[in-house]
JSON list of C-alpha atoms in Angstrom, two decimals:
[
{"chain": "S", "resi": 658, "resn": "ALA", "atom": "CA", "xyz": [99.63, 78.40, 111.79]},
{"chain": "S", "resi": 659, "resn": "THR", "atom": "CA", "xyz": [103.06, 76.92, 111.20]},
{"chain": "S", "resi": 660, "resn": "THR", "atom": "CA", "xyz": [104.70, 76.25, 107.89]},
{"chain": "S", "resi": 661, "resn": "ARG", "atom": "CA", "xyz": [107.12, 73.37, 107.75]},
{"chain": "S", "resi": 662, "resn": "ILE", "atom": "CA", "xyz": [109.71, 73.15, 105.04]},
{"chain": "S", "resi": 663, "resn": "SER", "atom": "CA", "xyz": [111.76, 69.99, 104.72]},
{"chain": "S", "resi": 664, "resn": "PHE", "atom": "CA", "xyz": [114.81, 69.54, 102.58]},
{"chain": "S", "resi": 665, "resn": "GLU", "atom": "CA", "xyz": [115.63, 66.18, 101.15]},
{"chain": "S", "resi": 666, "resn": "LYS", "atom": "CA", "xyz": [119.22, 65.23, 100.52]},
{"chain": "S", "resi": 667, "resn": "PRO", "atom": "CA", "xyz": [120.28, 67.11, 97.36]},
{"chain": "S", "resi": 668, "resn": "ALA", "atom": "CA", "xyz": [120.81, 65.02, 94.27]},
{"chain": "S", "resi": 669, "resn": "LEU", "atom": "CA", "xyz": [124.11, 65.74, 92.56]},
{"chain": "S", "resi": 670, "resn": "ILE", "atom": "CA", "xyz": [123.92, 65.33, 88.84]},
{"chain": "S", "resi": 671, "resn": "SER", "atom": "CA", "xyz": [127.24, 65.46, 87.02]},
{"chain": "S", "resi": 672, "resn": "ASN", "atom": "CA", "xyz": [127.06, 66.20, 83.35]},
{"chain": "S", "resi": 673, "resn": "SER", "atom": "CA", "xyz": [130.24, 67.03, 81.46]},
{"chain": "S", "resi": 674, "resn": "GLY", "atom": "CA", "xyz": [131.98, 68.49, 84.50]},
{"chain": "S", "resi": 675, "resn": "ARG", "atom": "CA", "xyz": [129.02, 70.62, 85.64]},
{"chain": "S", "resi": 676, "resn": "THR", "atom": "CA", "xyz": [127.20, 70.00, 88.91]},
{"chain": "S", "resi": 677, "resn": "ASN", "atom": "CA", "xyz": [123.54, 70.77, 89.43]},
{"chain": "S", "resi": 678, "resn": "LEU", "atom": "CA", "xyz": [121.87, 70.74, 92.82]},
{"chain": "S", "resi": 679, "resn": "SER", "atom": "CA", "xyz": [118.24, 69.75, 93.03]},
{"chain": "S", "resi": 680, "resn": "PHE", "atom": "CA", "xyz": [116.09, 70.32, 96.14]},
{"chain": "S", "resi": 681, "resn": "ASN", "atom": "CA", "xyz": [112.60, 69.01, 96.72]},
{"chain": "S", "resi": 682, "resn": "LEU", "atom": "CA", "xyz": [110.62, 71.43, 98.91]},
{"chain": "S", "resi": 683, "resn": "ARG", "atom": "CA", "xyz": [107.53, 70.16, 100.67]},
{"chain": "S", "resi": 684, "resn": "ARG", "atom": "CA", "xyz": [105.34, 72.70, 102.42]},
{"chain": "S", "resi": 685, "resn": "SER", "atom": "CA", "xyz": [102.61, 71.99, 104.87]},
{"chain": "S", "resi": 686, "resn": "ILE", "atom": "CA", "xyz": [100.05, 74.78, 104.54]},
{"chain": "S", "resi": 687, "resn": "PRO", "atom": "CA", "xyz": [97.43, 75.17, 107.25]},
{"chain": "S", "resi": 688, "resn": "THR", "atom": "CA", "xyz": [93.82, 74.82, 106.20]},
{"chain": "S", "resi": 689, "resn": "ARG", "atom": "CA", "xyz": [92.71, 77.55, 108.60]},
{"chain": "S", "resi": 690, "resn": "ARG", "atom": "CA", "xyz": [92.09, 80.97, 107.18]},
{"chain": "S", "resi": 691, "resn": "LEU", "atom": "CA", "xyz": [94.90, 83.42, 107.85]},
{"chain": "S", "resi": 692, "resn": "SER", "atom": "CA", "xyz": [94.06, 86.73, 109.44]},
{"chain": "S", "resi": 693, "resn": "VAL", "atom": "CA", "xyz": [96.07, 89.84, 108.74]},
{"chain": "S", "resi": 694, "resn": "SER", "atom": "CA", "xyz": [96.47, 92.30, 111.55]},
{"chain": "S", "resi": 695, "resn": "CYS", "atom": "CA", "xyz": [96.91, 95.99, 111.05]},
{"chain": "S", "resi": 696, "resn": "ALA", "atom": "CA", "xyz": [100.06, 97.56, 112.46]},
{"chain": "S", "resi": 697, "resn": "ALA", "atom": "CA", "xyz": [98.21, 100.80, 113.22]},
{"chain": "S", "resi": 698, "resn": "LYS", "atom": "CA", "xyz": [96.29, 101.31, 116.46]},
{"chain": "S", "resi": 699, "resn": "GLN", "atom": "CA", "xyz": [92.57, 100.55, 116.28]},
{"chain": "S", "resi": 700, "resn": "GLU", "atom": "CA", "xyz": [91.86, 104.09, 117.50]},
{"chain": "S", "resi": 701, "resn": "THR", "atom": "CA", "xyz": [93.71, 105.53, 114.47]},
{"chain": "S", "resi": 702, "resn": "VAL", "atom": "CA", "xyz": [91.96, 103.14, 112.08]},
{"chain": "S", "resi": 703, "resn": "ASP", "atom": "CA", "xyz": [88.57, 104.14, 113.52]},
{"chain": "S", "resi": 704, "resn": "LYS", "atom": "CA", "xyz": [89.35, 107.84, 113.15]},
{"chain": "S", "resi": 705, "resn": "VAL", "atom": "CA", "xyz": [90.55, 107.36, 109.55]},
{"chain": "S", "resi": 706, "resn": "SER", "atom": "CA", "xyz": [87.39, 105.34, 108.80]},
{"chain": "S", "resi": 707, "resn": "GLU", "atom": "CA", "xyz": [85.20, 108.16, 110.10]},
{"chain": "S", "resi": 708, "resn": "ILE", "atom": "CA", "xyz": [87.04, 110.78, 108.03]},
{"chain": "S", "resi": 709, "resn": "VAL", "atom": "CA", "xyz": [86.77, 108.60, 104.91]},
{"chain": "S", "resi": 710, "resn": "LYS", "atom": "CA", "xyz": [83.03, 108.17, 105.49]},
{"chain": "S", "resi": 711, "resn": "LYS", "atom": "CA", "xyz": [82.63, 111.91, 105.99]},
{"chain": "S", "resi": 712, "resn": "GLN", "atom": "CA", "xyz": [84.68, 112.87, 102.92]},
{"chain": "S", "resi": 713, "resn": "LEU", "atom": "CA", "xyz": [82.78, 110.40, 100.71]},
{"chain": "S", "resi": 714, "resn": "SER", "atom": "CA", "xyz": [79.39, 111.25, 102.25]},
{"chain": "S", "resi": 715, "resn": "LEU", "atom": "CA", "xyz": [78.76, 107.61, 103.17]},
{"chain": "S", "resi": 716, "resn": "ALA", "atom": "CA", "xyz": [75.90, 106.45, 105.35]},
{"chain": "S", "resi": 717, "resn": "ASN", "atom": "CA", "xyz": [76.68, 105.94, 109.05]},
{"chain": "S", "resi": 718, "resn": "ASP", "atom": "CA", "xyz": [75.89, 102.23, 108.74]},
{"chain": "S", "resi": 719, "resn": "GLN", "atom": "CA", "xyz": [78.36, 101.80, 105.84]},
{"chain": "S", "resi": 720, "resn": "LYS", "atom": "CA", "xyz": [81.07, 99.38, 107.01]},
{"chain": "S", "resi": 721, "resn": "VAL", "atom": "CA", "xyz": [84.60, 100.75, 106.61]},
{"chain": "S", "resi": 722, "resn": "THR", "atom": "CA", "xyz": [87.41, 98.59, 108.01]},
{"chain": "S", "resi": 723, "resn": "ALA", "atom": "CA", "xyz": [91.22, 98.66, 107.91]},
{"chain": "S", "resi": 724, "resn": "ALA", "atom": "CA", "xyz": [91.21, 96.55, 104.74]},
{"chain": "S", "resi": 725, "resn": "THR", "atom": "CA", "xyz": [88.66, 98.74, 102.93]},
{"chain": "S", "resi": 726, "resn": "LYS", "atom": "CA", "xyz": [90.00, 100.15, 99.68]},
{"chain": "S", "resi": 727, "resn": "PHE", "atom": "CA", "xyz": [88.99, 103.72, 98.80]},
{"chain": "S", "resi": 728, "resn": "ALA", "atom": "CA", "xyz": [88.14, 102.58, 95.24]},
{"chain": "S", "resi": 729, "resn": "GLU", "atom": "CA", "xyz": [85.66, 100.02, 96.65]},
{"chain": "S", "resi": 730, "resn": "LEU", "atom": "CA", "xyz": [83.82, 102.95, 98.21]},
{"chain": "S", "resi": 731, "resn": "GLY", "atom": "CA", "xyz": [83.62, 104.73, 94.86]},
{"chain": "S", "resi": 732, "resn": "ALA", "atom": "CA", "xyz": [86.48, 107.17, 95.52]},
{"chain": "S", "resi": 733, "resn": "ASP", "atom": "CA", "xyz": [88.32, 108.59, 92.53]},
{"chain": "S", "resi": 734, "resn": "SER", "atom": "CA", "xyz": [91.70, 110.36, 92.61]},
{"chain": "S", "resi": 735, "resn": "LEU", "atom": "CA", "xyz": [90.15, 113.70, 93.57]},
{"chain": "S", "resi": 736, "resn": "ASP", "atom": "CA", "xyz": [88.26, 112.05, 96.44]},
{"chain": "S", "resi": 737, "resn": "THR", "atom": "CA", "xyz": [91.52, 110.47, 97.62]},
{"chain": "S", "resi": 738, "resn": "VAL", "atom": "CA", "xyz": [93.24, 113.88, 97.61]},
{"chain": "S", "resi": 739, "resn": "GLU", "atom": "CA", "xyz": [90.36, 115.28, 99.70]},
{"chain": "S", "resi": 740, "resn": "ILE", "atom": "CA", "xyz": [90.61, 112.32, 102.11]},
{"chain": "S", "resi": 741, "resn": "VAL", "atom": "CA", "xyz": [94.35, 112.96, 102.53]},
{"chain": "S", "resi": 742, "resn": "MET", "atom": "CA", "xyz": [93.69, 116.67, 103.16]},
{"chain": "S", "resi": 743, "resn": "GLY", "atom": "CA", "xyz": [91.06, 115.78, 105.76]},
{"chain": "S", "resi": 744, "resn": "LEU", "atom": "CA", "xyz": [93.48, 113.38, 107.47]},
{"chain": "S", "resi": 745, "resn": "GLU", "atom": "CA", "xyz": [96.27, 115.98, 107.48]},
{"chain": "S", "resi": 746, "resn": "GLU", "atom": "CA", "xyz": [93.94, 118.50, 109.10]},
{"chain": "S", "resi": 747, "resn": "GLU", "atom": "CA", "xyz": [92.54, 116.07, 111.68]},
{"chain": "S", "resi": 748, "resn": "PHE", "atom": "CA", "xyz": [95.93, 114.69, 112.75]},
{"chain": "S", "resi": 749, "resn": "ASN", "atom": "CA", "xyz": [97.89, 117.95, 112.25]},
{"chain": "S", "resi": 750, "resn": "ILE", "atom": "CA", "xyz": [100.43, 116.31, 109.93]},
{"chain": "S", "resi": 751, "resn": "GLN", "atom": "CA", "xyz": [101.82, 116.82, 106.43]},
{"chain": "S", "resi": 752, "resn": "MET", "atom": "CA", "xyz": [102.02, 113.84, 104.07]},
{"chain": "S", "resi": 753, "resn": "ALA", "atom": "CA", "xyz": [104.63, 113.86, 101.32]},
{"chain": "S", "resi": 754, "resn": "GLU", "atom": "CA", "xyz": [102.86, 113.77, 97.95]},
{"chain": "S", "resi": 755, "resn": "GLU", "atom": "CA", "xyz": [104.63, 110.59, 96.77]},
{"chain": "S", "resi": 756, "resn": "LYS", "atom": "CA", "xyz": [103.58, 108.75, 99.95]},
{"chain": "S", "resi": 757, "resn": "ALA", "atom": "CA", "xyz": [100.04, 110.12, 99.88]},
{"chain": "S", "resi": 758, "resn": "GLN", "atom": "CA", "xyz": [99.58, 108.91, 96.29]},
{"chain": "S", "resi": 759, "resn": "LYS", "atom": "CA", "xyz": [100.36, 105.33, 97.35]},
{"chain": "S", "resi": 760, "resn": "ILE", "atom": "CA", "xyz": [97.56, 105.21, 99.92]},
{"chain": "S", "resi": 761, "resn": "THR", "atom": "CA", "xyz": [94.72, 102.98, 98.73]},
{"chain": "S", "resi": 762, "resn": "THR", "atom": "CA", "xyz": [93.31, 101.56, 101.97]},
{"chain": "S", "resi": 763, "resn": "VAL", "atom": "CA", "xyz": [92.27, 102.76, 105.40]},
{"chain": "S", "resi": 764, "resn": "GLU", "atom": "CA", "xyz": [95.07, 100.66, 106.91]},
{"chain": "S", "resi": 765, "resn": "GLN", "atom": "CA", "xyz": [97.76, 102.26, 104.74]},
{"chain": "S", "resi": 766, "resn": "ALA", "atom": "CA", "xyz": [96.50, 105.71, 105.70]},
{"chain": "S", "resi": 767, "resn": "ALA", "atom": "CA", "xyz": [96.45, 104.85, 109.42]},
{"chain": "S", "resi": 768, "resn": "GLU", "atom": "CA", "xyz": [99.96, 103.38, 109.31]},
{"chain": "S", "resi": 769, "resn": "LEU", "atom": "CA", "xyz": [101.36, 106.42, 107.49]},
{"chain": "S", "resi": 770, "resn": "ILE", "atom": "CA", "xyz": [99.66, 108.75, 109.98]},
{"chain": "S", "resi": 771, "resn": "GLU", "atom": "CA", "xyz": [101.20, 106.92, 112.94]},
{"chain": "S", "resi": 772, "resn": "GLU", "atom": "CA", "xyz": [104.61, 106.93, 111.24]},
{"chain": "S", "resi": 773, "resn": "LEU", "atom": "CA", "xyz": [104.40, 110.71, 110.68]},
{"chain": "S", "resi": 774, "resn": "MET", "atom": "CA", "xyz": [103.18, 111.34, 114.22]},
{"chain": "S", "resi": 775, "resn": "GLN", "atom": "CA", "xyz": [106.17, 109.36, 115.61]},
{"chain": "S", "resi": 776, "resn": "GLU", "atom": "CA", "xyz": [108.54, 111.48, 113.51]},
{"chain": "S", "resi": 777, "resn": "LYS", "atom": "CA", "xyz": [106.99, 114.65, 114.99]},
{"chain": "S", "resi": 778, "resn": "LYS", "atom": "CA", "xyz": [107.88, 113.58, 118.55]}
]
């Protein structure tokens, strides 16, 4: 999955004493599908997924992954607050309100939890 960028020799265009540089960028984009990996540990993601399922009363077979958005699961702002409270209790942490309000996915929650747990050490 490499991206190659090549620069051609710049063309200098002089027009009444002004100089403009022009570059032609050519990118080679791979045809394979890119996969995004979560920075949080899988163990944390799994725990967050379970808490989200519990807070939203989802079925055990409901698939919740790192990329799952709370809104996709039918969560409103009150549900999100309850999810955050459940996560704080489970992981024994306190999330700043402005950071907690930005959480929209399981991955974001897991990454914030790990960040807060590192700060506690």
